[in-house]
mmCIF file of C-alpha atoms and ligand atoms in Angstrom:
data_model
loop_
_atom_site.group_PDB
_atom_site.id
_atom_site.type_symbol
_atom_site.label_atom_id
_atom_site.label_comp_id
_atom_site.label_asym_id
_atom_site.label_seq_id
_atom_site.Cartn_x
_atom_site.Cartn_y
_atom_site.Cartn_z
ATOM 1 C CA UNK A 1 -0.372 -26.722 12.329
ATOM 2 C CA UNK A 2 0.784 -28.059 9.032
ATOM 3 C CA UNK A 3 4.224 -29.807 9.140
ATOM 4 C CA UNK A 4 7.305 -28.105 7.517
ATOM 5 C CA UNK A 5 7.993 -31.232 5.146
ATOM 6 C CA UNK A 6 4.853 -30.695 3.391
ATOM 7 C CA UNK A 7 5.460 -30.337 -0.257
ATOM 8 C CA UNK A 8 3.777 -26.878 -0.913
ATOM 9 C CA UNK A 9 2.800 -25.428 -3.983
ATOM 10 C CA UNK A 10 4.569 -22.092 -4.330
ATOM 11 C CA UNK A 11 3.846 -19.349 -6.632
ATOM 12 C CA UNK A 12 6.346 -16.403 -7.200
ATOM 13 C CA UNK A 13 4.426 -13.424 -8.663
ATOM 14 C CA UNK A 14 6.951 -11.014 -10.610
ATOM 15 C CA UNK A 15 5.740 -7.850 -12.295
ATOM 16 C CA UNK A 16 8.082 -6.325 -14.438
ATOM 17 C CA UNK A 17 7.934 -3.203 -16.208
ATOM 18 C CA UNK A 18 10.626 -2.522 -19.151
ATOM 19 C CA UNK A 19 13.327 -4.912 -17.566
ATOM 20 C CA UNK A 20 14.422 -6.342 -21.168
ATOM 21 C CA UNK A 21 17.434 -8.447 -20.421
ATOM 22 C CA UNK A 22 17.176 -8.082 -16.582
ATOM 23 C CA UNK A 23 14.620 -10.846 -16.423
ATOM 24 C CA UNK A 24 16.558 -13.468 -17.642
ATOM 25 C CA UNK A 25 19.249 -12.794 -14.934
ATOM 26 C CA UNK A 26 16.544 -12.811 -12.530
ATOM 27 C CA UNK A 27 15.060 -15.764 -13.314
ATOM 28 C CA UNK A 28 18.186 -17.431 -13.192
ATOM 29 C CA UNK A 29 19.353 -15.876 -10.152
ATOM 30 C CA UNK A 30 15.733 -17.239 -8.240
ATOM 31 C CA UNK A 31 16.081 -20.500 -9.747
ATOM 32 C CA UNK A 32 19.735 -20.715 -8.130
ATOM 33 C CA UNK A 33 17.810 -20.118 -4.675
ATOM 34 C CA UNK A 34 14.990 -22.360 -5.099
ATOM 35 C CA UNK A 35 15.597 -25.424 -7.368
ATOM 36 C CA UNK A 36 17.114 -27.565 -4.545
ATOM 37 C CA UNK A 37 14.250 -26.484 -2.195
ATOM 38 C CA UNK A 38 11.719 -29.531 -1.806
ATOM 39 C CA UNK A 39 8.833 -27.232 -3.163
ATOM 40 C CA UNK A 40 6.701 -27.197 -6.110
ATOM 41 C CA UNK A 41 7.816 -23.708 -7.729
ATOM 42 C CA UNK A 42 5.832 -21.651 -10.353
ATOM 43 C CA UNK A 43 6.760 -18.505 -11.681
ATOM 44 C CA UNK A 44 4.019 -15.975 -12.671
ATOM 45 C CA UNK A 45 5.642 -13.051 -14.706
ATOM 46 C CA UNK A 46 3.497 -9.940 -15.108
ATOM 47 C CA UNK A 47 4.487 -7.595 -18.058
ATOM 48 C CA UNK A 48 2.996 -4.486 -16.908
ATOM 49 C CA UNK A 49 2.268 -3.022 -20.646
ATOM 50 C CA UNK A 50 6.558 -2.958 -21.317
ATOM 51 C CA UNK A 51 7.446 -1.624 -24.525
ATOM 52 C CA UNK A 52 11.335 -2.375 -24.771
ATOM 53 C CA UNK A 53 11.441 -5.995 -25.471
ATOM 54 C CA UNK A 54 10.570 -7.561 -22.165
ATOM 55 C CA UNK A 55 7.818 -9.599 -23.908
ATOM 56 C CA UNK A 56 10.726 -11.374 -25.934
ATOM 57 C CA UNK A 57 12.973 -11.718 -22.909
ATOM 58 C CA UNK A 58 10.003 -13.428 -20.945
ATOM 59 C CA UNK A 59 9.265 -15.676 -24.109
ATOM 60 C CA UNK A 60 12.856 -17.136 -23.611
ATOM 61 C CA UNK A 61 12.482 -17.338 -20.249
ATOM 62 C CA UNK A 62 9.476 -19.470 -20.442
ATOM 63 C CA UNK A 63 10.424 -21.441 -23.316
ATOM 64 C CA UNK A 64 13.423 -22.771 -21.187
ATOM 65 C CA UNK A 65 11.470 -23.099 -18.130
ATOM 66 C CA UNK A 66 7.887 -24.945 -18.297
ATOM 67 C CA UNK A 67 7.042 -23.804 -14.772
ATOM 68 C CA UNK A 68 6.681 -20.246 -15.981
ATOM 69 C CA UNK A 69 3.623 -18.657 -16.544
ATOM 70 C CA UNK A 70 3.610 -14.986 -18.493
ATOM 71 C CA UNK A 71 0.681 -12.128 -18.180
ATOM 72 C CA UNK A 72 0.806 -9.441 -20.203
ATOM 73 C CA UNK A 73 -1.268 -6.442 -19.249
ATOM 74 C CA UNK A 74 -2.810 -4.511 -22.156
ATOM 75 C CA UNK A 75 -0.877 -1.096 -21.008
ATOM 76 C CA UNK A 76 1.218 0.037 -18.177
ATOM 77 C CA UNK A 77 -1.555 0.007 -15.313
ATOM 78 C CA UNK A 78 1.385 0.368 -12.400
ATOM 79 C CA UNK A 79 3.173 -2.166 -10.031
ATOM 80 C CA UNK A 80 -0.066 -2.765 -7.610
ATOM 81 C CA UNK A 81 -2.179 -3.609 -10.546
ATOM 82 C CA UNK A 82 0.340 -5.884 -12.125
ATOM 83 C CA UNK A 83 0.923 -7.356 -8.583
ATOM 84 C CA UNK A 84 -2.824 -7.745 -8.052
ATOM 85 C CA UNK A 85 -2.935 -9.729 -11.792
ATOM 86 C CA UNK A 86 -0.362 -12.080 -10.582
ATOM 87 C CA UNK A 87 -2.156 -12.854 -7.287
ATOM 88 C CA UNK A 88 -5.333 -13.348 -8.902
ATOM 89 C CA UNK A 89 -3.958 -15.896 -11.108
ATOM 90 C CA UNK A 90 -2.083 -17.842 -8.531
ATOM 91 C CA UNK A 91 -3.230 -21.305 -7.252
ATOM 92 C CA UNK A 92 -0.543 -22.365 -5.207
ATOM 93 C CA UNK A 93 -0.626 -23.005 -1.045
ATOM 94 C CA UNK A 94 1.651 -20.058 -0.942
ATOM 95 C CA UNK A 95 2.173 -16.962 -2.902
ATOM 96 C CA UNK A 96 5.303 -14.879 -2.830
ATOM 97 C CA UNK A 97 5.429 -11.223 -4.550
ATOM 98 C CA UNK A 98 8.965 -10.011 -5.245
ATOM 99 C CA UNK A 99 10.409 -7.285 -7.743
ATOM 100 C CA UNK A 100 11.828 -8.246 -11.234
ATOM 101 C CA UNK A 101 14.970 -6.282 -10.541
ATOM 102 C CA UNK A 102 17.022 -8.192 -8.408
ATOM 103 C CA UNK A 103 16.437 -5.715 -5.173
ATOM 104 C CA UNK A 104 14.604 -8.627 -3.318
ATOM 105 C CA UNK A 105 16.884 -11.531 -2.452
ATOM 106 C CA UNK A 106 15.223 -14.714 -3.668
ATOM 107 C CA UNK A 107 17.460 -16.483 -0.835
ATOM 108 C CA UNK A 108 14.858 -15.338 1.644
ATOM 109 C CA UNK A 109 12.331 -17.485 -0.073
ATOM 110 C CA UNK A 110 13.160 -20.669 2.083
ATOM 111 C CA UNK A 111 12.660 -18.770 5.192
ATOM 112 C CA UNK A 112 9.365 -17.105 4.478
ATOM 113 C CA UNK A 113 7.902 -20.369 3.279
ATOM 114 C CA UNK A 114 9.360 -21.983 6.558
ATOM 115 C CA UNK A 115 7.654 -19.167 8.421
ATOM 116 C CA UNK A 116 4.229 -19.828 6.542
ATOM 117 C CA UNK A 117 4.541 -23.894 7.539
ATOM 118 C CA UNK A 118 4.972 -22.490 11.042
ATOM 119 C CA UNK A 119 1.708 -20.926 11.098
ATOM 120 C CA UNK A 120 1.934 -17.624 10.129
ATOM 121 C CA UNK A 121 -0.693 -16.175 7.306
ATOM 122 C CA UNK A 122 1.818 -13.168 6.224
ATOM 123 C CA UNK A 123 5.774 -12.861 6.006
ATOM 124 C CA UNK A 124 6.353 -9.549 5.156
ATOM 125 C CA UNK A 125 10.047 -8.556 4.319
ATOM 126 C CA UNK A 126 11.121 -4.932 5.742
ATOM 127 C CA UNK A 127 14.368 -3.241 3.926
ATOM 128 C CA UNK A 128 16.348 -2.342 6.765
ATOM 129 C CA UNK A 129 19.527 -1.226 4.955
ATOM 130 C CA UNK A 130 20.366 -0.731 1.371
ATOM 131 C CA UNK A 131 23.129 -1.225 -0.564
ATOM 132 C CA UNK A 132 23.036 2.425 -2.657
ATOM 133 C CA UNK A 133 20.950 4.374 -0.325
ATOM 134 C CA UNK A 134 18.921 6.832 -2.064
ATOM 135 C CA UNK A 135 18.494 9.610 0.637
ATOM 136 C CA UNK A 136 15.433 11.108 -1.039
ATOM 137 C CA UNK A 137 13.746 7.470 -1.163
ATOM 138 C CA UNK A 138 14.352 6.729 2.391
ATOM 139 C CA UNK A 139 13.483 9.997 3.594
ATOM 140 C CA UNK A 140 10.154 10.276 1.777
ATOM 141 C CA UNK A 141 9.508 6.844 2.929
ATOM 142 C CA UNK A 142 9.879 7.325 6.561
ATOM 143 C CA UNK A 143 7.824 10.736 6.561
ATOM 144 C CA UNK A 144 5.108 8.853 4.350
ATOM 145 C CA UNK A 145 4.722 6.016 6.560
ATOM 146 C CA UNK A 146 4.946 8.013 10.150
ATOM 147 C CA UNK A 147 2.182 10.036 8.407
ATOM 148 C CA UNK A 148 0.005 7.355 7.306
ATOM 149 C CA UNK A 149 -0.016 5.562 10.220
ATOM 150 C CA UNK A 150 -0.823 8.819 12.206
ATOM 151 C CA UNK A 151 -3.979 9.412 10.183
ATOM 152 C CA UNK A 152 -5.273 5.732 9.494
ATOM 153 C CA UNK A 153 -6.055 3.005 11.351
ATOM 154 C CA UNK A 154 -3.165 0.349 9.913
ATOM 155 C CA UNK A 155 0.271 -0.040 11.252
ATOM 156 C CA UNK A 156 3.076 -0.044 8.607
ATOM 157 C CA UNK A 157 6.544 -0.631 9.146
ATOM 158 C CA UNK A 158 8.658 1.967 7.382
ATOM 159 C CA UNK A 159 10.748 0.088 4.783
ATOM 160 C CA UNK A 160 7.830 -2.605 4.106
ATOM 161 C CA UNK A 161 8.185 -3.861 0.444
ATOM 162 C CA UNK A 162 5.986 -5.575 -1.917
ATOM 163 C CA UNK A 163 8.114 -8.478 -0.932
ATOM 164 C CA UNK A 164 6.049 -10.956 1.044
ATOM 165 C CA UNK A 165 4.642 -14.389 1.164
ATOM 166 C CA UNK A 166 0.938 -15.135 1.628
ATOM 167 C CA UNK A 167 -0.963 -18.400 2.444
ATOM 168 C CA UNK A 168 -3.984 -19.403 0.418
ATOM 169 C CA UNK A 169 -6.281 -17.777 3.030
ATOM 170 C CA UNK A 170 -4.547 -14.654 3.206
ATOM 171 C CA UNK A 171 -4.567 -14.458 -0.821
ATOM 172 C CA UNK A 172 -8.284 -15.344 -0.810
ATOM 173 C CA UNK A 173 -8.673 -12.537 1.503
ATOM 174 C CA UNK A 174 -7.149 -10.184 -0.793
ATOM 175 C CA UNK A 175 -9.066 -11.180 -3.846
ATOM 176 C CA UNK A 176 -12.210 -10.534 -1.920
ATOM 177 C CA UNK A 177 -11.199 -6.952 -1.721
ATOM 178 C CA UNK A 178 -12.070 -5.579 -5.497
ATOM 179 C CA UNK A 179 -11.142 -2.030 -4.871
ATOM 180 C CA UNK A 180 -9.800 -0.029 -7.921
ATOM 181 C CA UNK A 181 -7.160 2.036 -5.965
ATOM 182 C CA UNK A 182 -4.859 -0.422 -4.429
ATOM 183 C CA UNK A 183 -2.528 0.025 -1.813
ATOM 184 C CA UNK A 184 -1.363 -3.552 -1.197
ATOM 185 C CA UNK A 185 0.869 -3.222 1.696
ATOM 186 C CA UNK A 186 -2.048 -1.397 3.606
ATOM 187 C CA UNK A 187 -4.831 -3.435 2.447
ATOM 188 C CA UNK A 188 -2.765 -6.609 3.777
ATOM 189 C CA UNK A 189 -1.851 -5.067 7.102
ATOM 190 C CA UNK A 190 -5.914 -3.938 7.239
ATOM 191 C CA UNK A 191 -6.599 -7.673 6.972
ATOM 192 C CA UNK A 192 -5.581 -8.286 10.502
ATOM 193 C CA UNK A 193 -4.134 -11.932 9.757
ATOM 194 C CA UNK A 194 -1.233 -13.247 11.560
ATOM 195 C CA UNK A 195 1.926 -11.929 10.203
ATOM 196 C CA UNK A 196 5.871 -11.577 10.861
ATOM 197 C CA UNK A 197 8.280 -9.101 9.508
ATOM 198 C CA UNK A 198 11.705 -10.679 8.171
ATOM 199 C CA UNK A 199 14.443 -7.878 7.717
ATOM 200 C CA UNK A 200 16.575 -7.626 4.832
ATOM 201 C CA UNK A 201 19.673 -5.998 3.239
ATOM 202 C CA UNK A 202 18.387 -4.426 -0.378
ATOM 203 C CA UNK A 203 20.841 -4.894 -2.845
ATOM 204 C CA UNK A 204 21.450 -2.180 -5.921
ATOM 205 C CA UNK A 205 19.163 -2.970 -9.058
ATOM 206 C CA UNK A 206 20.614 -5.571 -11.264
ATOM 207 C CA UNK A 207 20.656 -3.073 -14.100
ATOM 208 C CA UNK A 208 18.332 -0.294 -15.637
ATOM 209 C CA UNK A 209 16.586 2.420 -13.472
ATOM 210 C CA UNK A 210 14.087 2.453 -10.929
ATOM 211 C CA UNK A 211 10.560 2.349 -12.785
ATOM 212 C CA UNK A 212 8.922 4.370 -10.020
ATOM 213 C CA UNK A 213 8.803 7.870 -11.486
ATOM 214 C CA UNK A 214 8.292 10.413 -9.074
ATOM 215 C CA UNK A 215 4.475 10.834 -10.740
ATOM 216 C CA UNK A 216 4.017 6.813 -9.886
ATOM 217 C CA UNK A 217 5.468 7.378 -6.039
ATOM 218 C CA UNK A 218 2.851 10.290 -5.718
ATOM 219 C CA UNK A 219 -0.221 8.360 -7.076
ATOM 220 C CA UNK A 220 1.080 5.456 -4.760
ATOM 221 C CA UNK A 221 1.158 7.912 -1.654
ATOM 222 C CA UNK A 222 -2.159 9.578 -2.528
ATOM 223 C CA UNK A 223 -3.986 6.116 -2.962
ATOM 224 C CA UNK A 224 -2.662 5.354 0.144
ATOM 225 C CA UNK A 225 -3.563 8.160 1.978
ATOM 226 C CA UNK A 226 -7.100 8.676 0.646
ATOM 227 C CA UNK A 227 -8.119 5.090 0.438
ATOM 228 C CA UNK A 228 -7.067 4.447 4.195
ATOM 229 C CA UNK A 229 -8.087 7.432 5.885
ATOM 230 C CA UNK A 230 -11.323 9.565 5.981
ATOM 231 C CA UNK A 231 -9.323 12.261 7.758
ATOM 232 C CA UNK A 232 -9.039 14.557 4.949
ATOM 233 C CA UNK A 233 -12.672 14.762 5.042
ATOM 234 C CA UNK A 234 -13.261 15.943 8.539
ATOM 235 C CA UNK A 235 -11.240 19.104 7.560
ATOM 236 C CA UNK A 236 -14.448 20.872 6.977
ATOM 237 C CA UNK A 237 -16.134 19.519 9.935
ATOM 238 C CA UNK A 238 -13.443 20.670 12.331
ATOM 239 C CA UNK A 239 -12.956 23.967 10.697
ATOM 240 C CA UNK A 240 -16.531 24.687 11.099
ATOM 241 C CA UNK A 241 -16.224 23.904 14.790
ATOM 242 C CA UNK A 242 -13.256 26.146 14.964
ATOM 243 C CA UNK A 243 -15.344 29.163 13.383
ATOM 244 C CA UNK A 244 -18.228 28.592 15.864
ATOM 245 C CA UNK A 245 -15.583 29.074 18.721
ATOM 246 C CA UNK A 246 -14.225 32.156 17.049
ATOM 247 C CA UNK A 247 -17.756 33.166 17.017
ATOM 248 C CA UNK A 248 -18.225 32.442 20.627
ATOM 249 C CA UNK A 249 -14.825 34.307 21.635
ATOM 250 C CA UNK A 250 -16.033 37.324 19.925
ATOM 251 C CA UNK A 251 -19.250 37.521 21.007
ATOM 252 C CA UNK A 252 -18.234 37.251 24.764
ATOM 253 C CA UNK A 253 -15.791 39.871 24.166
ATOM 254 C CA UNK A 254 -18.124 42.293 22.676
ATOM 255 C CA UNK A 255 -20.744 41.537 25.396
ATOM 256 C CA UNK A 256 -17.743 42.114 27.910
ATOM 257 C CA UNK A 257 -16.720 45.239 26.583
ATOM 258 C CA UNK A 258 -20.402 46.372 26.378
ATOM 259 C CA UNK A 259 -21.139 45.658 30.012
ATOM 260 C CA UNK A 260 -18.125 47.608 30.992
ATOM 261 C CA UNK A 261 -19.300 50.314 28.832
ATOM 262 C CA UNK A 262 -16.187 51.389 26.847
ATOM 263 C CA UNK A 263 -17.488 49.656 23.707
ATOM 264 C CA UNK A 264 -17.273 52.744 21.450
ATOM 265 C CA UNK A 265 -13.697 53.685 22.398
ATOM 266 C CA UNK A 266 -12.294 49.810 21.197
ATOM 267 C CA UNK A 267 -14.804 48.703 18.546
ATOM 268 C CA UNK A 268 -15.700 50.646 15.164
ATOM 269 C CA UNK A 269 -19.323 50.815 14.871
ATOM 270 C CA UNK A 270 -20.871 47.750 12.904
ATOM 271 C CA UNK A 271 -17.849 45.567 13.357
ATOM 272 C CA UNK A 272 -19.441 43.316 16.147
ATOM 273 C CA UNK A 273 -22.441 42.634 14.044
ATOM 274 C CA UNK A 274 -20.781 42.092 11.005
ATOM 275 C CA UNK A 275 -18.060 39.722 12.496
ATOM 276 C CA UNK A 276 -20.660 37.470 14.300
ATOM 277 C CA UNK A 277 -22.456 37.266 10.716
ATOM 278 C CA UNK A 278 -19.149 36.241 9.435
ATOM 279 C CA UNK A 279 -17.883 33.850 11.796
ATOM 280 C CA UNK A 280 -21.191 32.068 12.229
ATOM 281 C CA UNK A 281 -22.180 31.808 8.712
ATOM 282 C CA UNK A 282 -18.746 30.551 7.645
ATOM 283 C CA UNK A 283 -19.108 28.042 10.826
ATOM 284 C CA UNK A 284 -22.119 26.912 9.241
ATOM 285 C CA UNK A 285 -21.048 26.519 5.847
ATOM 286 C CA UNK A 286 -18.076 24.462 6.801
ATOM 287 C CA UNK A 287 -19.873 22.192 8.979
ATOM 288 C CA UNK A 288 -22.390 21.637 6.386
ATOM 289 C CA UNK A 289 -19.259 20.770 3.881
ATOM 290 C CA UNK A 290 -18.135 18.479 6.627
ATOM 291 C CA UNK A 291 -21.239 16.601 6.844
ATOM 292 C CA UNK A 292 -21.240 16.313 2.811
ATOM 293 C CA UNK A 293 -17.526 15.031 3.118
ATOM 294 C CA UNK A 294 -18.550 12.345 5.849
ATOM 295 C CA UNK A 295 -21.278 11.231 3.493
ATOM 296 C CA UNK A 296 -18.752 10.933 0.723
ATOM 297 C CA UNK A 297 -16.577 9.097 2.920
ATOM 298 C CA UNK A 298 -19.121 6.470 3.891
ATOM 299 C CA UNK A 299 -20.145 6.317 0.215
ATOM 300 C CA UNK A 300 -16.419 5.896 -0.574
ATOM 301 C CA UNK A 301 -16.242 3.072 1.952
ATOM 302 C CA UNK A 302 -19.455 1.258 0.413
ATOM 303 C CA UNK A 303 -18.022 1.332 -3.236
ATOM 304 C CA UNK A 304 -14.720 -0.337 -2.320
ATOM 305 C CA UNK A 305 -16.957 -3.241 -1.318
ATOM 306 C CA UNK A 306 -14.084 -4.587 1.072
ATOM 307 C CA UNK A 307 -15.466 -7.505 3.123
ATOM 308 C CA UNK A 308 -16.973 -6.544 6.360
ATOM 309 C CA UNK A 309 -15.375 -9.202 8.477
ATOM 310 C CA UNK A 310 -12.658 -11.823 7.746
ATOM 311 C CA UNK A 311 -12.750 -15.230 9.288
ATOM 312 C CA UNK A 312 -9.576 -16.342 10.919
ATOM 313 C CA UNK A 313 -10.611 -20.199 10.760
ATOM 314 C CA UNK A 314 -13.516 -22.150 10.974
ATOM 315 C CA UNK A 315 -13.509 -24.742 13.544
HETATM 316 N N1 LIG B 401 7.072 -2.155 -11.818
HETATM 317 C C1 LIG B 401 5.864 -2.613 -12.845
HETATM 318 N N2 LIG B 401 5.055 -1.187 -13.134
HETATM 319 C C2 LIG B 401 5.687 -0.133 -13.020
HETATM 320 C C3 LIG B 401 6.567 0.115 -12.219
HETATM 321 C C4 LIG B 401 7.432 -0.666 -11.925
HETATM 322 O O1 LIG B 401 5.709 -3.424 -12.722
HETATM 323 O O2 LIG B 401 5.050 0.544 -13.639
HETATM 324 C C5 LIG B 401 7.758 -3.394 -11.449
HETATM 325 C C6 LIG B 401 9.572 -3.134 -11.955
HETATM 326 O O3 LIG B 401 9.846 -3.824 -13.220
HETATM 327 C C7 LIG B 401 10.019 -4.291 -10.788
HETATM 328 C C8 LIG B 401 8.805 -3.763 -9.696
HETATM 329 O O4 LIG B 401 7.904 -3.287 -10.208
HETATM 330 O O5 LIG B 401 9.915 -5.641 -10.862
HETATM 331 C C9 LIG B 401 9.502 -2.373 -8.709
HETATM 332 O O6 LIG B 401 9.716 -1.245 -9.211
HETATM 333 P P1 LIG B 401 11.260 -0.822 -9.334
HETATM 334 O O7 LIG B 401 12.412 -1.670 -9.039
HETATM 335 O O8 LIG B 401 11.145 0.364 -10.343
HETATM 336 O O9 LIG B 401 11.035 0.268 -8.087
HETATM 337 P P2 LIG B 401 11.893 0.839 -6.763
HETATM 338 O O10 LIG B 401 12.456 -0.355 -6.486
HETATM 339 O O11 LIG B 401 12.655 1.841 -7.428
HETATM 340 O O12 LIG B 401 10.812 1.230 -5.800
HETATM 341 MG MG1 LIG B 402 13.602 -2.024 -7.181
#
């Protein structure tokens, strides 16, 4: 087990989108929390295609602190892509990702590093209370996580933020997952490494408004659902089976009526054969669609090029 006193190289990955004027404050706030710690810090700011002077703010920060690296993306690729860019460029023993709006308290960094030192691969922060609770955000987040956990094999806690520490092994595993639609929380939970959850109180944004528009929230939810679950593809297959069950029920009913000799009084002529053909044909079509869906799902899993396994350690 690595000793607590080891002088880790720690990379802080901070994606920012239109946070001009805020990044200077964030940087000062983070420095106040980490400068006294006995670790080597490096700051990787990722400018996610901002168009409001964030680039200039970041240049100021970089000029004042040699430990700062600024990555500029060509356009606004989104939070998850920006985080991935920063993580890909990291070299530290520990990589901590956090938001650039002051909502992820930098005072927790020390505890995160200590937990990694104790042998955890991943330290995941979980928002348990929030200064200015947006009821809508909390409600959608709770429902979304319950739904996602129900339909996918991964287990995610509600309020899990993109505020977390990863050790080098977890970072390398994440880099080995080159999929395009990225939902990092899910991917990290999928890796199965030893992780611990650290609850925190989320303060209000330092300035400005949330950069997660409704459209962006929707895209993240769809990336999470469709890249973590093949269940939507099985809808065709299961509805085909339901139609076959209906066909069987209808046929048994018709047979029972004809054996009891009162078909004419209950059923219009031609109804039985028409219904039987309709139910069976729909069943066959849906099952075939379901099969195609399953093949599409398998192709989808292949093209994600996720590793088939991840090693815990080599003895
Ligand atoms: N962000 C980003 N690209 C985007 C949207 C957001 O890099 O397209 C950054 C943003 O600047 C912030 C972090 O991601 O540092 C989290 O975004 P935000 O605070 O707007 O989300 P919220 O806290 O409201 O969920
Ligand atoms: Mg925020």
